[in-house]
Coordinates of C-alpha atoms in Angstrom, one line a residue:
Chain J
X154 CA 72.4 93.6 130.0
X155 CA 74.5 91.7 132.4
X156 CA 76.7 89.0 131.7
X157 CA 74.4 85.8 130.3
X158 CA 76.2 83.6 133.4
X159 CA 75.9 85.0 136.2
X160 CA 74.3 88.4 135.2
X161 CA 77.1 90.7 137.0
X162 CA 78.1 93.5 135.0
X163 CA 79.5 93.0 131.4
X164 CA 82.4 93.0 130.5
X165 CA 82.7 91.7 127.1
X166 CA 81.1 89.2 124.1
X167 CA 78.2 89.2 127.4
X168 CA 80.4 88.1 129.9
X169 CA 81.6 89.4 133.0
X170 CA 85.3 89.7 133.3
X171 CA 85.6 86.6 135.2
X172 CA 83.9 84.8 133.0
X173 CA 85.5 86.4 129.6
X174 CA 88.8 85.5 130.9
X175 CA 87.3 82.0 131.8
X176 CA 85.7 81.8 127.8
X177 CA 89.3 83.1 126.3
X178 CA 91.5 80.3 128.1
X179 CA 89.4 77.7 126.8
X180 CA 89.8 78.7 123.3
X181 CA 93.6 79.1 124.0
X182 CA 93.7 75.1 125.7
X183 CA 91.1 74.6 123.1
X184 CA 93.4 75.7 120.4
X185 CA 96.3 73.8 121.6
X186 CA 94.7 70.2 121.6
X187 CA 93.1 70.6 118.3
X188 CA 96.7 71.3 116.6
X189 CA 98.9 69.1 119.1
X190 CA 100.7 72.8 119.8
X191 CA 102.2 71.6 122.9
X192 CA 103.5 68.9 125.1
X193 CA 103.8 69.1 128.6
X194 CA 107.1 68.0 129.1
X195 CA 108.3 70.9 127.0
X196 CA 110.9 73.5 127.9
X197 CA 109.4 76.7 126.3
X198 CA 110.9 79.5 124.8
X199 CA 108.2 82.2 124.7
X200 CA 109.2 85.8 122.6
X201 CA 108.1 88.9 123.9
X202 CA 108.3 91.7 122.2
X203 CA 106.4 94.6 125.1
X204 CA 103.1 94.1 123.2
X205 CA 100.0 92.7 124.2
X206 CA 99.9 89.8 122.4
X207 CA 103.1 88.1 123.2
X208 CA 102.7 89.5 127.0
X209 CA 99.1 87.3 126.9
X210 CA 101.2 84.4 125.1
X211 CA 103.2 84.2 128.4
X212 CA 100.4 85.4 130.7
X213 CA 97.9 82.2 129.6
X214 CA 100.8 79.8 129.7
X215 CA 102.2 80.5 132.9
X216 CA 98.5 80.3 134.4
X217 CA 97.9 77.0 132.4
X218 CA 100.9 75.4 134.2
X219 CA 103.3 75.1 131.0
X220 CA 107.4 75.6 131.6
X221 CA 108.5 79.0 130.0
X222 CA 110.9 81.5 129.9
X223 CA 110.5 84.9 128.5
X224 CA 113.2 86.1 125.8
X225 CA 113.6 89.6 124.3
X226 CA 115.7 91.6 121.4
X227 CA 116.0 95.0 121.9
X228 CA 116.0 96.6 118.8
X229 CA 117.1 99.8 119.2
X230 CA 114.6 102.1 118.0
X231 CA 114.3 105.2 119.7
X232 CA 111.0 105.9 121.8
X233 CA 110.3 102.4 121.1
X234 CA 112.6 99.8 122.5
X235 CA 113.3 101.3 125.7
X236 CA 109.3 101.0 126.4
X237 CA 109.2 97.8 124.8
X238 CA 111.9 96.9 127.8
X239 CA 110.3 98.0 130.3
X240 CA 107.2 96.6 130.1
X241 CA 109.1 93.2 129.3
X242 CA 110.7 93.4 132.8
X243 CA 107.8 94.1 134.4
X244 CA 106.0 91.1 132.8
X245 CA 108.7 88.9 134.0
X246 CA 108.3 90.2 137.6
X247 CA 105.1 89.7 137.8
X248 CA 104.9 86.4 136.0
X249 CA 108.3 85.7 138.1
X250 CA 109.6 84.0 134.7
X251 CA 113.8 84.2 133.8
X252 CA 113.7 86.8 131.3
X253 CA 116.8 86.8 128.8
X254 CA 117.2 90.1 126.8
X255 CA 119.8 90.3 123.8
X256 CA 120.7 93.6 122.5
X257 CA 120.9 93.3 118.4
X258 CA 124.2 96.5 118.9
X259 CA 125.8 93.9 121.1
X260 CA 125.7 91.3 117.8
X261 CA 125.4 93.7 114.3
X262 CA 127.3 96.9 116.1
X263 CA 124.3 98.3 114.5
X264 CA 120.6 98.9 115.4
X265 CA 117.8 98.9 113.2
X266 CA 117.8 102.3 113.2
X267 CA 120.8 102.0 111.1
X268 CA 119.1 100.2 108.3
X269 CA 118.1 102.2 105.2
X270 CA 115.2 100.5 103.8
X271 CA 112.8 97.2 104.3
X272 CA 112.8 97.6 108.1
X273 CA 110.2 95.6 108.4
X274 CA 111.4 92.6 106.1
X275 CA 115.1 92.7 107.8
X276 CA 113.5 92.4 111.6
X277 CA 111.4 89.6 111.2
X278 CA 114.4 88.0 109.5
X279 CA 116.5 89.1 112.7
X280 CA 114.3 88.5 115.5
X281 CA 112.9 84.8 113.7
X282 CA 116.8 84.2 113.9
X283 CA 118.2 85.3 117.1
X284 CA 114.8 83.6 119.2
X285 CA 115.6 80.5 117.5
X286 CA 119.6 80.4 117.8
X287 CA 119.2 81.7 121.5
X288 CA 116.7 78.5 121.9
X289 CA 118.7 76.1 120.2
X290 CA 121.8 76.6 122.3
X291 CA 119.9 76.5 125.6
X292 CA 118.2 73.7 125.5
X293 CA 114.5 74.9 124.5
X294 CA 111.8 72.6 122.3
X295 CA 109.9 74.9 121.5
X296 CA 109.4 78.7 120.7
X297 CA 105.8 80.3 121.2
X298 CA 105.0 83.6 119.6
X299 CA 102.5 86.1 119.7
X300 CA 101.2 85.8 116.0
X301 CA 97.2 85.7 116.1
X302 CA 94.2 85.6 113.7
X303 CA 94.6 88.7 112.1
X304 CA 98.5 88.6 111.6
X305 CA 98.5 85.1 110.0
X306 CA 95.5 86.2 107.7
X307 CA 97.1 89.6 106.9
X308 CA 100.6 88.4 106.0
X309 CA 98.5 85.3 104.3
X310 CA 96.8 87.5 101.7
X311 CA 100.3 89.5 101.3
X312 CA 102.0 86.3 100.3
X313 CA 99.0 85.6 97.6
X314 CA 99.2 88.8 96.4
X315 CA 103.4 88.2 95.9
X316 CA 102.2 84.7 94.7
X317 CA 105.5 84.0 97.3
X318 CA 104.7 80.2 97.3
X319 CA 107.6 79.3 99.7
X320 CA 106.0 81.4 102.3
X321 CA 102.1 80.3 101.4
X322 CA 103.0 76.9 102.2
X323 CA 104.2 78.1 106.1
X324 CA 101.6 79.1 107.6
X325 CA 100.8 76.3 109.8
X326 CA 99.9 76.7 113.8
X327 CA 102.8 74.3 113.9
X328 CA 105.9 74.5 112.3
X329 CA 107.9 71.1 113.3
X330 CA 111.8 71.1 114.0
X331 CA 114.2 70.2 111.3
X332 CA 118.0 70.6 111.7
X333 CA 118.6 73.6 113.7
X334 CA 115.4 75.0 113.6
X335 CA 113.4 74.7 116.9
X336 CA 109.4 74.0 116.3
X337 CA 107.9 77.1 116.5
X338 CA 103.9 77.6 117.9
X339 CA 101.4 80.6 117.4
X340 CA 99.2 79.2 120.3
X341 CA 96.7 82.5 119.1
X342 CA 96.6 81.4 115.7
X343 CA 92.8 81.2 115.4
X344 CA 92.2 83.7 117.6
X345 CA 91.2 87.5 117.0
X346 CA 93.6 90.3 117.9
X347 CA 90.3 92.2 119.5
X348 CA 89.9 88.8 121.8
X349 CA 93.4 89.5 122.6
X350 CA 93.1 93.0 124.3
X351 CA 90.4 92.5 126.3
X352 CA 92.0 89.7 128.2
X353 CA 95.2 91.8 128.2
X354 CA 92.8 94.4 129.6
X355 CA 91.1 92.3 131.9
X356 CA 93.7 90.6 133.5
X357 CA 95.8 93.8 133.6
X358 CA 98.8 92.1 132.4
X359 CA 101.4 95.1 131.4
X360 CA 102.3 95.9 128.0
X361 CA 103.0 99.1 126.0
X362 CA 100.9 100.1 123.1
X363 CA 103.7 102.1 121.4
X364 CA 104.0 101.3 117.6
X365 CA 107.1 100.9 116.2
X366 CA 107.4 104.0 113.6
X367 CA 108.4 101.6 110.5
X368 CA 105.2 99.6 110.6
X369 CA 102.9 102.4 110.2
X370 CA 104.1 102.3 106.3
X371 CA 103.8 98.5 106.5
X372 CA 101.1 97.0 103.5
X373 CA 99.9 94.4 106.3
X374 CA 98.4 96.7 108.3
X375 CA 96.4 97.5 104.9
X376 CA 95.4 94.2 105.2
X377 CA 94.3 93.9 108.7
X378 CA 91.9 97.2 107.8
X379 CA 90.4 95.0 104.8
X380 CA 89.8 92.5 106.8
X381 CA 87.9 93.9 109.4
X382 CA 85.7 95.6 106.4
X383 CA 85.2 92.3 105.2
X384 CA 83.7 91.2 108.4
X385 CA 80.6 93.6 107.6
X386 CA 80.2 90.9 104.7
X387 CA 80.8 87.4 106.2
X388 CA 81.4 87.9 110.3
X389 CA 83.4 84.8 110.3
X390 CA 85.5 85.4 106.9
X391 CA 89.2 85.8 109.0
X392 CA 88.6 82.5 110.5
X393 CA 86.6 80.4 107.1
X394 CA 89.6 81.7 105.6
X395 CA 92.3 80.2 107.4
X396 CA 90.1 76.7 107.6
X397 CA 90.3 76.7 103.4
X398 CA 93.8 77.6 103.8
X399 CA 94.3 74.3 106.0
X400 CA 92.7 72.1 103.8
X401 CA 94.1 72.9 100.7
X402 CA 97.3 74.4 101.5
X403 CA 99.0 71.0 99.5
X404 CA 98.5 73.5 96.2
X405 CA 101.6 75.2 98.1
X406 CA 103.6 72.3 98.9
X407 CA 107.3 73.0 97.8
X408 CA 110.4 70.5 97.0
X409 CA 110.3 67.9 100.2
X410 CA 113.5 67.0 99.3
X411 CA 115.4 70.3 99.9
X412 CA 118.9 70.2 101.3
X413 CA 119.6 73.0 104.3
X414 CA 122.9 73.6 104.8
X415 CA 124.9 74.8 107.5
X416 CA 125.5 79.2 106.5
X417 CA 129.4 78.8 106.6
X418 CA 129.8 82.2 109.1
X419 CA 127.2 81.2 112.1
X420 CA 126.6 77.3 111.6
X421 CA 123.1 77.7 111.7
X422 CA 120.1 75.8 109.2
X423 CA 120.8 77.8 106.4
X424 CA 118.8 78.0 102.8
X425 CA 122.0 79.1 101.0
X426 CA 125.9 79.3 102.1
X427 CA 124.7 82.8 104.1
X428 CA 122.0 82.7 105.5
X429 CA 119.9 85.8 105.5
X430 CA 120.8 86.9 109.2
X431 CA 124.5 87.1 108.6
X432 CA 124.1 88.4 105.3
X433 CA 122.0 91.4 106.1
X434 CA 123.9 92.5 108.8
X435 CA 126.9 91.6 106.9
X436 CA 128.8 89.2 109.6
X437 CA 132.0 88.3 108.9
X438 CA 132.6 85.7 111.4
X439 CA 130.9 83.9 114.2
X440 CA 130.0 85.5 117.6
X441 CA 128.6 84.2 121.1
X442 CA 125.0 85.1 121.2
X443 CA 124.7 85.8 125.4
X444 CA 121.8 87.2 127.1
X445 CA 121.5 89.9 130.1
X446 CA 118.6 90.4 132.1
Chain N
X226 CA 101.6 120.8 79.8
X227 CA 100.4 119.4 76.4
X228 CA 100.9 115.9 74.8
X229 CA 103.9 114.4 74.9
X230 CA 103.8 113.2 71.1
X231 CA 102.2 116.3 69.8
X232 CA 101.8 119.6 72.1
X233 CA 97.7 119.6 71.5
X234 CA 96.1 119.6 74.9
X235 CA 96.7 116.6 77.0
X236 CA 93.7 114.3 77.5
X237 CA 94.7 111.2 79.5
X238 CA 98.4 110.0 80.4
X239 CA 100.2 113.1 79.1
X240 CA 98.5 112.2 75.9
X241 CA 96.2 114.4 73.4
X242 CA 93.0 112.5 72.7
X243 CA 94.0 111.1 69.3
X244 CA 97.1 109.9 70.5
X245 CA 95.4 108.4 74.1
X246 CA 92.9 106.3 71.4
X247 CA 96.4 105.4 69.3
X248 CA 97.6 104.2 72.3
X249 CA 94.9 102.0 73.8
X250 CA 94.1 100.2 70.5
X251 CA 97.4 99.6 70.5
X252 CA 97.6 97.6 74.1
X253 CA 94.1 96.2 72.9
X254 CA 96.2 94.9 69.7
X255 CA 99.4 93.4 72.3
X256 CA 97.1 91.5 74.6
X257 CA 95.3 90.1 71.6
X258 CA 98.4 89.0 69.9
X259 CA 100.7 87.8 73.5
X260 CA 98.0 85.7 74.7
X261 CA 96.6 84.2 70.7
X262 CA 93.0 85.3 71.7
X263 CA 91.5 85.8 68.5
X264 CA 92.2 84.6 64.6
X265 CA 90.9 86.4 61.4
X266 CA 88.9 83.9 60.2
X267 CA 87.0 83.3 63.7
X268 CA 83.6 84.8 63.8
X269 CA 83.0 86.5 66.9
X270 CA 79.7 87.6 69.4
X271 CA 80.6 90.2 71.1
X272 CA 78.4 90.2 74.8
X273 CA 77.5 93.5 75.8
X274 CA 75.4 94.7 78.6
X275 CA 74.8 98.6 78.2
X276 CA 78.2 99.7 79.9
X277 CA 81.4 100.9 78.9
X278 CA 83.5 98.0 79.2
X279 CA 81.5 95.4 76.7
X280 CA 80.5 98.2 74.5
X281 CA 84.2 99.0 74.3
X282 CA 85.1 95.9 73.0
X283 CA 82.7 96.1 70.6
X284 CA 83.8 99.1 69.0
X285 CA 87.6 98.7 69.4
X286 CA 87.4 95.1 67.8
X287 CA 85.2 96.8 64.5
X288 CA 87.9 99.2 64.4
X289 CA 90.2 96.7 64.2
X290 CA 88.3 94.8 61.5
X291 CA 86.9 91.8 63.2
X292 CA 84.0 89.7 62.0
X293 CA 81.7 90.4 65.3
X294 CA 77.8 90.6 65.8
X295 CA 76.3 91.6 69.2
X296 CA 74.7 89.9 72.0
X297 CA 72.3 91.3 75.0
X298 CA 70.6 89.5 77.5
X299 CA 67.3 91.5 78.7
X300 CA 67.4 90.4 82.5
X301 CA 63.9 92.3 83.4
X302 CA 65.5 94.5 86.0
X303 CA 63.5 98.2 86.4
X304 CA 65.6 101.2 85.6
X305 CA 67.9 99.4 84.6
X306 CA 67.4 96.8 81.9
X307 CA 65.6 99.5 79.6
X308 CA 68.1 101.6 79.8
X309 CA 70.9 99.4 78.8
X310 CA 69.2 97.9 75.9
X311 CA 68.4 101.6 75.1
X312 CA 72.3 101.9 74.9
X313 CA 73.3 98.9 73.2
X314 CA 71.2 99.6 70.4
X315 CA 72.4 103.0 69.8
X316 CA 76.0 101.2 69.7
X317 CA 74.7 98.4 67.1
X318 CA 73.3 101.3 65.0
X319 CA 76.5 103.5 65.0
X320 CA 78.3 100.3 64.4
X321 CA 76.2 98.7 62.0
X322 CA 76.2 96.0 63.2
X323 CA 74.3 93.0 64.1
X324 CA 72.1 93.1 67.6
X325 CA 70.7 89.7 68.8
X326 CA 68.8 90.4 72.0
X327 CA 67.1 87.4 74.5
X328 CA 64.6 88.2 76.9
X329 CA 65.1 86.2 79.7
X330 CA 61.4 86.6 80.6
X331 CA 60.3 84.9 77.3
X332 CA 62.3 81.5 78.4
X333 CA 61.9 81.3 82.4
X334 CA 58.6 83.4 82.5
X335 CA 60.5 85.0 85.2
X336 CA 63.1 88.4 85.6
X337 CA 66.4 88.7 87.7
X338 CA 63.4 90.7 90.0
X339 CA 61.7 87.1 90.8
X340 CA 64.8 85.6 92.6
X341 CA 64.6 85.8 96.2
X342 CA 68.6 85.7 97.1
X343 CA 72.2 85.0 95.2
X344 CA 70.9 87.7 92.3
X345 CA 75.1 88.3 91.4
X346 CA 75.7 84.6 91.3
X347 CA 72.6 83.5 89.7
X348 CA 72.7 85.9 87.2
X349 CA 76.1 85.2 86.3
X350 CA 75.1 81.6 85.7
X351 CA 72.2 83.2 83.6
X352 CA 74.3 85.2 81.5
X353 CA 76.9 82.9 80.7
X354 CA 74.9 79.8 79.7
X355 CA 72.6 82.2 77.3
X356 CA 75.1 83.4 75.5
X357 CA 77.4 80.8 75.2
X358 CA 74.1 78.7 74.4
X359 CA 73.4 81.7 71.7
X360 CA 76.5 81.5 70.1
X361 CA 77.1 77.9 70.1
X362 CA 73.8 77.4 67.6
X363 CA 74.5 80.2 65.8
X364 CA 77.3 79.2 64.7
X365 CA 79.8 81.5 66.4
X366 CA 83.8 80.6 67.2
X367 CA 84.3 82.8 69.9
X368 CA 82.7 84.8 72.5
X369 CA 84.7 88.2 73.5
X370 CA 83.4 89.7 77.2
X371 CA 84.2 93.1 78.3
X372 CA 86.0 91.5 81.7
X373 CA 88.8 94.2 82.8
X374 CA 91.6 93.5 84.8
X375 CA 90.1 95.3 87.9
X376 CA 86.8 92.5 87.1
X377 CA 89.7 90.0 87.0
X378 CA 91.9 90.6 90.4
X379 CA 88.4 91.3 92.4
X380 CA 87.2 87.7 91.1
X381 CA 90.6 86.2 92.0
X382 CA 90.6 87.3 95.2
X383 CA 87.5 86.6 95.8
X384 CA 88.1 83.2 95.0
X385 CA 90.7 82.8 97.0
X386 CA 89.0 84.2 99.9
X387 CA 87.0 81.0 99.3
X388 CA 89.4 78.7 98.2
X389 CA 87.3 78.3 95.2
X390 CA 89.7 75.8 93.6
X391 CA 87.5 75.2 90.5
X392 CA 87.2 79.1 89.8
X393 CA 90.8 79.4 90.9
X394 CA 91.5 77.7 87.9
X395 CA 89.7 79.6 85.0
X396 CA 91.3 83.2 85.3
X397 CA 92.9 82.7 81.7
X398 CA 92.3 85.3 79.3
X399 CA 91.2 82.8 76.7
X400 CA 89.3 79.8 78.2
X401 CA 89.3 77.4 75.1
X402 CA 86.3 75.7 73.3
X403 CA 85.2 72.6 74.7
X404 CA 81.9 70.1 74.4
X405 CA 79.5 72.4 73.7
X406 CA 81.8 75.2 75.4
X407 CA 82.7 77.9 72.8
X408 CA 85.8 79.6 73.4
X409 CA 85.8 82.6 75.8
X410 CA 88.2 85.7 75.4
X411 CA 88.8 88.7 77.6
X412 CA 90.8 91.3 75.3
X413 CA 90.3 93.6 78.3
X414 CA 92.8 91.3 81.0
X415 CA 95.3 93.8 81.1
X416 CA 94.0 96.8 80.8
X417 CA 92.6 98.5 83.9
X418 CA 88.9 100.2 84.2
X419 CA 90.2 103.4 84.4
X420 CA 91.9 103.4 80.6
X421 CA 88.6 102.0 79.1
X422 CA 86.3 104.4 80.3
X423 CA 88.8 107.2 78.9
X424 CA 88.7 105.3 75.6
X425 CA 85.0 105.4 75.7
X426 CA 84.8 109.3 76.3
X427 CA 87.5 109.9 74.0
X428 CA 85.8 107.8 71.2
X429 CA 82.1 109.0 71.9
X430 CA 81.0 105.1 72.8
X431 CA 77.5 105.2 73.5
X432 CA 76.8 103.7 77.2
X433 CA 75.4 103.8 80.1
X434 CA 76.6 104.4 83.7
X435 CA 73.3 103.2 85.4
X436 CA 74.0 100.6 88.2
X437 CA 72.3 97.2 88.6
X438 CA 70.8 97.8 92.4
X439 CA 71.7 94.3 93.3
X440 CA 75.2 94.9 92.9
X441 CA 75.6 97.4 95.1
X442 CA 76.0 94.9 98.1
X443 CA 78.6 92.6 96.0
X444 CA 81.3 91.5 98.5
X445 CA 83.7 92.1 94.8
X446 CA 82.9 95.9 94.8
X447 CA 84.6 96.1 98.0
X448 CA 87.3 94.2 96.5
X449 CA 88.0 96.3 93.4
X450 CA 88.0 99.1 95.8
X451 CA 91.0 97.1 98.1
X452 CA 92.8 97.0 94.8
X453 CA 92.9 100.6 94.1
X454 CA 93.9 101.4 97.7
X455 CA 96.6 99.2 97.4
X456 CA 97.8 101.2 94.2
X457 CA 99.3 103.5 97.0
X458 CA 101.6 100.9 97.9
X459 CA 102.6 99.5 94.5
X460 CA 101.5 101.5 91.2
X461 CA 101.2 98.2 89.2
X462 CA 99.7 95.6 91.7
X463 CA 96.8 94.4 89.5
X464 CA 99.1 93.3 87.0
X465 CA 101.9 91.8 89.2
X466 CA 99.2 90.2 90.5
X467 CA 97.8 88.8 87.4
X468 CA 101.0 88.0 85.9
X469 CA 101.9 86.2 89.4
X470 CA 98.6 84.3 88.9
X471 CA 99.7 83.1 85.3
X472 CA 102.9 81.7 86.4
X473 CA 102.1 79.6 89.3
X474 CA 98.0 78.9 88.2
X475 CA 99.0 75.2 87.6
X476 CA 98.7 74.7 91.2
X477 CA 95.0 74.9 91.1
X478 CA 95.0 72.1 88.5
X479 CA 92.1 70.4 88.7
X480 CA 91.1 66.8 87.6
X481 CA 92.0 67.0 83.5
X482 CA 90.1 63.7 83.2
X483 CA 86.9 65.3 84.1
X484 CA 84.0 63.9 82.1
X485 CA 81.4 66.7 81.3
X486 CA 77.7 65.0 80.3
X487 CA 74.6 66.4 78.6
X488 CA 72.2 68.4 80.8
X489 CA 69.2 66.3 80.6
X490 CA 66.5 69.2 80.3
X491 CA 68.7 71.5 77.5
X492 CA 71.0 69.3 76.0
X493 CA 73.9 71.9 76.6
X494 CA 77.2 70.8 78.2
X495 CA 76.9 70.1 82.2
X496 CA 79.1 69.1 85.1
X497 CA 76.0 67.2 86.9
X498 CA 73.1 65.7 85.5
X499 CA 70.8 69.2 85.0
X500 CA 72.6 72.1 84.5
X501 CA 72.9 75.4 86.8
X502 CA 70.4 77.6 84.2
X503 CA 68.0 74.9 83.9
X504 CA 68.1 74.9 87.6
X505 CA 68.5 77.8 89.1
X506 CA 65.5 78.7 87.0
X507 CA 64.0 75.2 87.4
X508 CA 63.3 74.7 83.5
X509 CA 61.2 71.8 83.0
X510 CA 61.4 71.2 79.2
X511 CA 63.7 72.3 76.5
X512 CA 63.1 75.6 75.0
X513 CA 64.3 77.3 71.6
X514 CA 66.3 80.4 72.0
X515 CA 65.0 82.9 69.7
X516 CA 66.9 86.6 69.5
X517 CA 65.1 89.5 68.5
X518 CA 66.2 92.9 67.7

């Protein structure tokens, strides 16, 4: 069976590869009317990590005519980061985007290779910090991230299981700015990690598919399994799932009224007098946060 | 190695068989004292299907000196429903006790065979209006259900799946008497599968392990099974995630004020104006609800 447009060869979901890629950028503009994601007179800050998704976060918006620029943390894990680099760079050649890299040695004098336990926990604490600090002081509006279907309904069901209400009531395609904290966008957000690949794949847009070697322990991923196995059940259940969560995620609504701060060693929004970045990698006083490419 | 409190040869939980039945009548005893589920003077039908888990109840709660009768619903389902009632009179003979049994045939002219689709759900509905219906004019206080912990977590999440609100809300081990509502009590909430069916074969509990055929496609199953796979991760997930589901449940508070009416066909209490027995199984007139042995 050919592809139901034009009948050449298919390529995926009966399309052809012309016409797939076609399909998945409507969803993605799709997607961003429906939640207001974007504006066009936004600077964007968009994180790439060497993976596919963020490298097709970058890859859509550059072809759909939004202003970005690509920003990277090398992490230091071994067999990992250096990839991860690599295919970063070539991203930004190809896309001809400024890429800014910041090495997390540079900041912490330490890697996370250094870190004994909760890998996982402590990088998404470092790398939701250091995208948004290195956006703040340069003048970004907005920070796009790679996040799709299956990581928002994965990590979802995580926080329901820890009954981690702060976290439940976060999970927004959206997440506006307040003090220091730039508005952050998953422009994937209802859209399937699989859907993701194939335009990766079609469009041949470079990315690695090294795993880091923490995350294979990682619960989520448990999650991302169960969901898939659930789809033998209801085909649509990711997506009906994050709908519900949309309209009734006032259950989860915290304290409006909560005070930030300013963490009294960086300056930044900050829940407490530390916040978490400077307290996990123990900082002891304030540091510039430069870039190299 | 042998029992830990005795030497004799271990049985379950480095415990010899007496001292593995010591010890579950004993959590049995906790949860019914933590949670207030059941007084001396209350009189008590006791629901049991065939299986392990209501037939369980039965015999730990006689142990324990409760005032209890016993209550089976013959759904009409081949291979199946004769062999549970088989099994649940065996247990009201060793027990001597009281066995009211309801053929659902004899009320609806139909089995749990006649419905075309939704046999889980339906049946539920069935189940829980006849023998709340039973026990409401027989003068009953309470109604204990062999519900387990790993029954409870696979509901919950299954409800949340759906953001089934309503349900969302009734995961209390002891749903209290209301209208014609008896109370409900789980003694089981805490306790995992697992432990039951040890305290079944240690005790000799007559029971069968025959499988209703309909529920081999329940979306729950798969559920239960998520659960134990996430044991791996955390030994003691089903209760932190029970106990996480106690604390915060007041978030899927729903409208107190809530007027419940008289189904017009049975009389019995209803949220609209027929209720869902009289019609899922489209009951035209009243009928009287006669047990037989």
């Amino acid at each position: 069976m050919g592809c139901k447009l034009c009948g050449k060869e298919e390529f995926y979901k009966g399309l052809c590869k012309e016409h797939y890629i076609n399909y998945f950028e409507n969803l993605v503009k799709k997607s961003i009317k429906k939640y207001s994601m974007l504006k066009d007179s936004e600077k964007i800050l968009v994180s790439v990590s060497g993976g596919k998704d963020s490298h097709a976060v970058a890859w859509v918006l550059k072809k759909l005519g939004y202003d970005i620029e690509l920003f990277h943390i090398n992490l230091g894990i071994k067999n990992f980061s250096e990839i991860s680099l690599k295919e970063v760079k070539k991203l930004s050649n190809i896309l001809d985007l400024p890429l800014h890299v910041v090495n997390l040695k540079d900041i912490t004098g330490k890697t996370i290779e250094n870190v004994k336990k909760k890998h996982c926990s402590i990088c998404g604490i470092t790398k939701r910090y250091l995208m948004n600090r290195f956006g703040y002081e340069n003048g970004f509006d907005v920070i796009v991230t790679g996040h799709n279907l299956d990581d928002e309904v994965s990590f979802m069901i995580n926080n329901i299981l820890n009954w981690d209400i702060v976290h439940l009531s976060k999970h927004d395609p959206v997440l506006p700015a307040h003090d220091k904290f730039l508005k952050k966008v998953k422009i994937f957000y209802e859209i399937e990690e699989e859907l993701i690949l194939k335009y990766a794949l079609a469009e041949n847009i470079p990315f690695t598919t090294a795993e880091c070697k923490y995350r294979k322990d990682a619960i989520t991923l448990r999650h991302r399994m169960y969901f898939n196995e659930l789809k033998k059940y209801r085909e649509n259940i990711k997506l009906q799932f994050l709908h519900g969560y949309l309209k009734h995620k006032d259950i989860f609504k915290v304290d409006d009224n909560f005070k930030f701060r300013e963490c009294e060693i960086c300056g930044m929004t900050s829940a407490g007098k530390i916040c978490s970045f400077c307290r996990v990698w123990k900082i002891k006083k304030n540091f510039k946060l430069q870039s190299q490419i």
